[in-house]
CSV table of N, CA and C in Angstrom, one decimal:
chain,number,residue,atom,x,y,z
A,1,MET,N,-19.9,-17.4,-1.9
A,1,MET,CA,-20.0,-16.3,-2.3
A,1,MET,C,-19.7,-15.5,-1.1
A,2,PRO,N,-19.2,-14.8,-1.8
A,2,PRO,CA,-18.7,-13.6,-0.2
A,2,PRO,C,-20.0,-12.7,0.2
A,3,ASN,N,-20.0,-12.7,1.4
A,3,ASN,CA,-21.1,-11.7,2.0
A,3,ASN,C,-20.7,-10.1,1.9
A,4,THR,N,-21.8,-9.5,2.1
A,4,THR,CA,-21.5,-7.6,1.6
A,4,THR,C,-20.2,-7.1,2.7
A,5,SER,N,-20.3,-7.7,4.1
A,5,SER,CA,-19.5,-7.4,5.1
A,5,SER,C,-18.1,-7.3,4.9
A,6,ALA,N,-17.9,-8.8,4.0
A,6,ALA,CA,-16.4,-9.2,3.6
A,6,ALA,C,-16.0,-8.3,2.4
A,7,LEU,N,-17.0,-8.0,1.6
A,7,LEU,CA,-16.3,-7.0,0.5
A,7,LEU,C,-16.2,-5.5,0.9
A,8,ILE,N,-16.8,-5.2,1.7
A,8,ILE,CA,-16.4,-4.1,2.3
A,8,ILE,C,-15.0,-4.1,3.4
A,9,PHE,N,-14.8,-5.0,4.2
A,9,PHE,CA,-13.6,-5.1,4.3
A,9,PHE,C,-12.5,-5.0,3.6
A,10,PHE,N,-12.6,-5.9,2.8
A,10,PHE,CA,-11.7,-6.3,1.2
A,10,PHE,C,-11.6,-4.8,0.5
A,11,GLY,N,-12.2,-3.9,0.5
A,11,GLY,CA,-12.4,-2.4,-0.1
A,11,GLY,C,-11.7,-2.0,0.6
A,12,ILE,N,-11.9,-2.0,2.0
A,12,ILE,CA,-11.2,-0.9,2.9
A,12,ILE,C,-9.3,-1.2,2.8
A,13,PHE,N,-9.1,-2.5,2.9
A,13,PHE,CA,-7.9,-3.0,2.4
A,13,PHE,C,-7.4,-2.6,1.3
A,14,ALA,N,-8.1,-2.8,0.4
A,14,ALA,CA,-7.5,-2.1,-1.4
A,14,ALA,C,-7.3,-0.7,-1.1
A,15,ILE,N,-8.1,-0.2,-0.6
A,15,ILE,CA,-8.4,1.5,-0.7
A,15,ILE,C,-6.8,1.9,0.3
A,16,THR,N,-6.8,1.2,1.5
A,16,THR,CA,-5.8,1.7,2.2
A,16,THR,C,-4.3,1.5,1.3
A,17,LEU,N,-4.2,0.3,0.9
A,17,LEU,CA,-3.2,0.0,0.4
A,17,LEU,C,-2.4,1.2,-1.1
A,18,PHE,N,-3.6,1.3,-1.6
A,18,PHE,CA,-3.7,2.5,-2.7
A,18,PHE,C,-3.4,3.8,-2.2
A,19,VAL,N,-4.1,4.5,-1.2
A,19,VAL,CA,-3.7,5.4,-0.4
A,19,VAL,C,-2.2,5.6,0.0
A,20,MET,N,-1.9,4.5,0.9
A,20,MET,CA,-0.6,4.5,1.6
A,20,MET,C,0.2,4.7,0.5
A,21,TYR,N,0.2,3.9,-0.9
A,21,TYR,CA,1.1,4.1,-2.1
A,21,TYR,C,1.5,5.2,-2.3
A,22,VAL,N,0.2,6.2,-2.5
A,22,VAL,CA,0.2,7.3,-3.2
A,22,VAL,C,0.9,8.5,-2.2
A,23,LEU,N,0.5,8.5,-1.0
A,23,LEU,CA,1.2,9.4,0.1
A,23,LEU,C,2.4,9.3,0.0
A,24,VAL,N,3.1,8.1,0.3
A,24,VAL,CA,4.4,7.8,0.4
A,24,VAL,C,5.1,8.1,-0.9
A,25,ARG,N,4.4,7.7,-2.2
A,25,ARG,CA,5.1,8.0,-3.4
A,25,ARG,C,5.3,9.4,-3.7
A,26,ARG,N,4.4,9.9,-3.3
A,26,ARG,CA,4.4,11.9,-3.4
A,26,ARG,C,4.7,12.3,-2.5
A,27,ARG,N,5.1,11.6,-1.3
A,27,ARG,CA,5.7,12.2,-0.1
A,27,ARG,C,5.0,13.2,0.5
A,28,ILE,N,3.8,13.0,0.5
A,28,ILE,CA,2.7,13.6,1.5
A,28,ILE,C,2.3,13.3,2.7
A,29,GLY,N,3.3,14.3,3.5
A,29,GLY,CA,3.3,14.0,5.1
A,29,GLY,C,4.4,13.0,5.6
A,30,SER,N,4.3,12.1,6.8
A,30,SER,CA,5.5,11.6,7.4
A,30,SER,C,5.6,10.4,7.0
A,31,THR,N,6.4,10.0,6.0
A,31,THR,CA,6.4,8.4,5.8
A,31,THR,C,6.4,7.5,6.6
A,32,THR,N,7.1,7.7,7.8
A,32,THR,CA,7.0,7.1,9.0
A,32,THR,C,5.7,6.6,9.4
A,33,LEU,N,4.8,7.7,9.8
A,33,LEU,CA,3.5,7.7,10.3
A,33,LEU,C,2.3,7.3,9.1
A,34,ILE,N,2.5,7.5,7.9
A,34,ILE,CA,1.8,6.9,6.9
A,34,ILE,C,2.2,5.6,6.9
A,35,ALA,N,3.5,5.2,6.8
A,35,ALA,CA,3.3,3.6,6.4
A,35,ALA,C,3.0,3.0,7.8
A,36,ALA,N,3.1,3.4,9.0
A,36,ALA,CA,3.2,2.7,10.3
A,36,ALA,C,1.3,2.4,10.4
A,37,ALA,N,0.6,3.7,10.2
A,37,ALA,CA,-1.1,3.6,10.3
A,37,ALA,C,-1.7,3.0,9.1
A,38,GLY,N,-0.8,2.7,7.6
A,38,GLY,CA,-1.3,2.1,6.4
A,38,GLY,C,-1.2,0.3,6.9
A,39,VAL,N,0.0,0.0,7.5
A,39,VAL,CA,0.2,-1.7,7.9
A,39,VAL,C,-0.8,-1.8,9.1
A,40,VAL,N,-1.1,-1.0,9.8
A,40,VAL,CA,-2.0,-1.4,11.1
A,40,VAL,C,-3.8,-1.6,10.5
A,41,ILE,N,-4.3,-0.3,9.9
A,41,ILE,CA,-5.4,-0.6,8.7
A,41,ILE,C,-5.5,-1.7,7.9
A,42,SER,N,-4.5,-1.9,7.2
A,42,SER,CA,-4.5,-3.0,6.0
A,42,SER,C,-4.6,-4.7,7.1
A,43,ILE,N,-3.7,-4.5,8.4
A,43,ILE,CA,-3.9,-5.9,8.8
A,43,ILE,C,-5.2,-6.1,9.6
A,44,ILE,N,-5.8,-4.8,9.9
A,44,ILE,CA,-7.0,-4.9,10.8
A,44,ILE,C,-8.3,-5.6,9.7
A,45,SER,N,-8.0,-4.4,8.4
A,45,SER,CA,-9.1,-4.9,7.8
A,45,SER,C,-8.8,-6.4,6.7
A,46,PHE,N,-8.0,-6.7,6.4
A,46,PHE,CA,-8.0,-8.2,6.4
A,46,PHE,C,-8.5,-9.2,7.2
A,47,MET,N,-7.8,-9.0,8.6
A,47,MET,CA,-8.3,-9.8,9.9
A,47,MET,C,-9.8,-10.1,9.9
A,48,LEU,N,-10.6,-8.6,9.8
A,48,LEU,CA,-11.7,-8.6,9.6
A,48,LEU,C,-12.3,-8.7,8.4
A,49,PHE,N,-11.8,-9.2,7.4
A,49,PHE,CA,-12.3,-9.6,6.0
A,49,PHE,C,-12.4,-11.2,6.4
A,50,THR,N,-11.6,-11.9,6.8
A,50,THR,CA,-11.0,-13.4,7.2
A,50,THR,C,-12.3,-13.7,8.0
A,51,LEU,N,-12.3,-12.8,9.1
A,51,LEU,CA,-13.5,-12.8,10.0
A,51,LEU,C,-14.9,-13.2,9.6
A,52,ALA,N,-15.1,-12.5,8.5
A,52,ALA,CA,-16.5,-12.3,7.6
A,52,ALA,C,-16.7,-13.1,6.8
A,53,GLN,N,-15.7,-14.0,6.7
A,53,GLN,CA,-16.3,-15.1,5.7
A,53,GLN,C,-16.4,-16.5,6.7
A,54,GLY,N,-16.2,-16.2,8.3
A,54,GLY,CA,-16.7,-17.3,9.1
A,54,GLY,C,-15.4,-18.1,9.6
A,55,ASN,N,-14.0,-17.5,9.3
A,55,ASN,CA,-12.9,-18.2,10.3
A,55,ASN,C,-12.8,-17.9,11.4
A,56,THR,N,-12.2,-18.8,11.8
A,56,THR,CA,-11.6,-18.8,13.3
A,56,THR,C,-10.8,-17.6,13.5
A,57,LEU,N,-10.9,-16.9,15.0
A,57,LEU,CA,-10.4,-15.9,15.2
A,57,LEU,C,-8.8,-16.1,15.1
A,58,LEU,N,-8.2,-17.2,15.8
A,58,LEU,CA,-6.7,-17.5,15.7
A,58,LEU,C,-6.2,-17.5,13.9
A,59,TRP,N,-7.2,-18.3,13.2
A,59,TRP,CA,-7.0,-18.4,11.6
A,59,TRP,C,-6.7,-16.8,11.4
A,60,ALA,N,-8.1,-16.1,11.9
A,60,ALA,CA,-7.7,-14.5,11.0
A,60,ALA,C,-6.4,-13.4,11.6
A,61,VAL,N,-6.2,-14.1,12.6
A,61,VAL,CA,-5.0,-13.2,13.2
A,61,VAL,C,-3.8,-13.4,12.2
A,62,VAL,N,-3.6,-14.8,12.0
A,62,VAL,CA,-2.4,-15.3,11.4
A,62,VAL,C,-2.5,-14.9,9.9
A,63,ILE,N,-3.6,-14.8,9.3
A,63,ILE,CA,-3.9,-14.4,7.8
A,63,ILE,C,-4.0,-13.1,7.8
A,64,GLY,N,-4.5,-12.1,8.3
A,64,GLY,CA,-4.1,-10.9,8.6
A,64,GLY,C,-2.9,-10.6,8.7
A,65,LEU,N,-2.1,-11.1,9.5
A,65,LEU,CA,-1.0,-10.7,9.9
A,65,LEU,C,0.2,-10.7,8.4
A,66,VAL,N,-0.1,-12.2,8.2
A,66,VAL,CA,0.5,-12.6,7.0
A,66,VAL,C,0.5,-11.9,5.5
A,67,ILE,N,-1.0,-12.2,5.3
A,67,ILE,CA,-1.3,-11.2,3.8
A,67,ILE,C,-1.2,-9.6,4.0
A,68,GLY,N,-2.0,-9.0,5.3
A,68,GLY,CA,-1.8,-7.8,5.2
A,68,GLY,C,-0.8,-7.2,5.7
A,69,GLY,N,0.5,-8.0,6.1
A,69,GLY,CA,1.8,-7.3,6.6
A,69,GLY,C,2.5,-7.5,5.2
A,70,LEU,N,2.3,-8.3,4.2
A,70,LEU,CA,2.9,-8.7,3.0
A,70,LEU,C,2.7,-7.6,2.0
A,71,PHE,N,1.1,-7.3,1.9
A,71,PHE,CA,1.1,-6.8,1.0
A,71,PHE,C,1.0,-4.9,1.2
A,72,SER,N,1.1,-5.0,2.4
A,72,SER,CA,1.6,-3.4,2.7
A,72,SER,C,3.1,-3.3,2.7
A,73,ALA,N,3.9,-4.2,2.8
A,73,ALA,CA,5.6,-4.4,2.6
A,73,ALA,C,5.8,-4.0,1.1
A,74,THR,N,5.0,-4.8,0.2
A,74,THR,CA,5.3,-4.7,-1.0
A,74,THR,C,4.5,-3.4,-1.6
A,75,ALA,N,3.6,-2.7,-1.2
A,75,ALA,CA,3.1,-1.4,-1.6
A,75,ALA,C,4.2,-0.4,-0.9
A,76,LEU,N,4.6,-0.4,0.1
A,76,LEU,CA,5.9,0.5,0.3
A,76,LEU,C,7.1,0.5,-0.3
A,77,ALA,N,7.4,-1.2,-0.3
A,77,ALA,CA,8.6,-1.2,-1.2
A,77,ALA,C,8.7,-0.6,-3.0
A,78,ALA,N,7.5,-0.6,-3.3
A,78,ALA,CA,7.5,-0.1,-4.6
A,78,ALA,C,7.1,1.5,-4.5
A,79,ALA,N,6.6,2.1,-3.4
A,79,ALA,CA,6.3,3.4,-3.6
A,79,ALA,C,8.0,4.0,-3.2
A,80,TYR,N,8.4,3.3,-2.1
A,80,TYR,CA,10.2,4.0,-2.2
A,80,TYR,C,10.8,3.7,-3.2
A,81,TYR,N,11.0,2.5,-3.9
A,81,TYR,CA,11.7,2.4,-5.1
A,81,TYR,C,11.5,3.4,-6.2
A,82,PHE,N,10.0,3.5,-6.5
A,82,PHE,CA,9.5,4.6,-7.9
A,82,PHE,C,10.1,5.9,-7.1
A,83,SER,N,10.0,6.5,-6.1
A,83,SER,CA,10.4,7.7,-5.3
A,83,SER,C,12.1,8.1,-5.4
A,84,SER,N,12.6,7.2,-5.0
A,84,SER,CA,14.0,7.4,-4.9
A,84,SER,C,14.2,6.8,-6.4
A,85,ASN,N,14.0,6.4,-7.3
A,85,ASN,CA,14.3,6.2,-8.5
A,85,ASN,C,14.1,7.6,-9.5
A,86,GLU,N,12.9,8.5,-8.9
A,86,GLU,CA,12.8,9.7,-9.3
A,86,GLU,C,13.6,10.7,-8.9
A,87,ASN,N,14.1,10.4,-7.6
A,87,ASN,CA,15.0,11.7,-7.3
A,87,ASN,C,16.4,11.4,-7.9
A,88,ARG,N,16.8,10.4,-8.2
A,88,ARG,CA,18.0,9.6,-8.2
A,88,ARG,C,18.2,10.6,-9.9
A,89,ARG,N,17.1,10.4,-10.8
A,89,ARG,CA,16.9,10.9,-11.9
A,89,ARG,C,16.8,12.5,-12.0
A,90,ALA,N,16.1,12.9,-11.1
A,90,ALA,CA,16.4,14.4,-10.9
A,90,ALA,C,17.7,15.3,-10.7
A,91,LYS,N,18.4,14.3,-9.6
A,91,LYS,CA,19.9,14.6,-9.7
A,91,LYS,C,20.8,14.7,-10.7
A,92,LEU,N,20.4,13.5,-11.8
A,92,LEU,CA,21.7,13.5,-13.0
A,92,LEU,C,21.1,14.4,-14.1
A,93,ASP,N,19.6,14.9,-14.2
A,93,ASP,CA,19.0,15.6,-15.3
A,93,ASP,C,18.6,16.5,-14.5
A,94,PRO,N,19.0,17.9,-14.9
A,94,PRO,CA,18.2,18.9,-14.0
A,94,PRO,C,17.2,19.5,-14.8
A,95,THR,N,16.7,19.1,-16.1
A,95,THR,CA,15.9,19.4,-17.2
A,95,THR,C,14.4,18.3,-16.4
A,96,TYR,N,14.8,17.3,-15.7
A,96,TYR,CA,13.6,16.3,-15.8
A,96,TYR,C,12.7,16.9,-14.5
A,97,ASN,N,11.2,16.4,-15.3
A,97,ASN,CA,10.1,17.0,-14.6
A,97,ASN,C,9.3,16.1,-14.4
A,98,PRO,N,9.0,15.4,-13.6
A,98,PRO,CA,8.6,13.5,-13.1
A,98,PRO,C,6.9,14.2,-13.4
A,99,ASP,N,6.6,15.4,-13.3
A,99,ASP,CA,5.0,15.4,-13.7
A,99,ASP,C,4.8,15.7,-15.0
A,100,GLN,N,5.8,15.8,-15.6
A,100,GLN,CA,5.7,15.9,-17.2
A,100,GLN,C,5.9,14.6,-18.0
A,101,GLU,N,5.0,14.5,-19.2
A,101,GLU,CA,5.0,13.3,-20.2
A,101,GLU,C,6.6,13.3,-20.5
A,102,GLN,N,7.3,12.1,-20.0
A,102,GLN,CA,8.4,11.8,-21.2
A,102,GLN,C,8.6,11.2,-22.3
A,103,PRO,N,9.5,11.1,-23.2
A,103,PRO,CA,9.5,11.2,-24.6
A,103,PRO,C,9.4,9.5,-24.6
């Protein structure tokens, strides 16, 4: 059963991915800065999550880099895809409003 500190670090990891996705998707701030900070925070939080479960430092670094990096890359790719899809649709349809419910 996971201990409390492991759950806290996993929560930080999940919140970081969500916030990074929303900020990139809505273009709030510099995309490069948000992506860099989000990737670093998610890797560190997943490393701490792994360490809190009693794994070795080397294993925590490897898992943190792989899992934290892959999840961050996936969140960034999804945010970029949907954001560019919205831009493309807005260019083709001048009446398109992304904040309005579509039929």
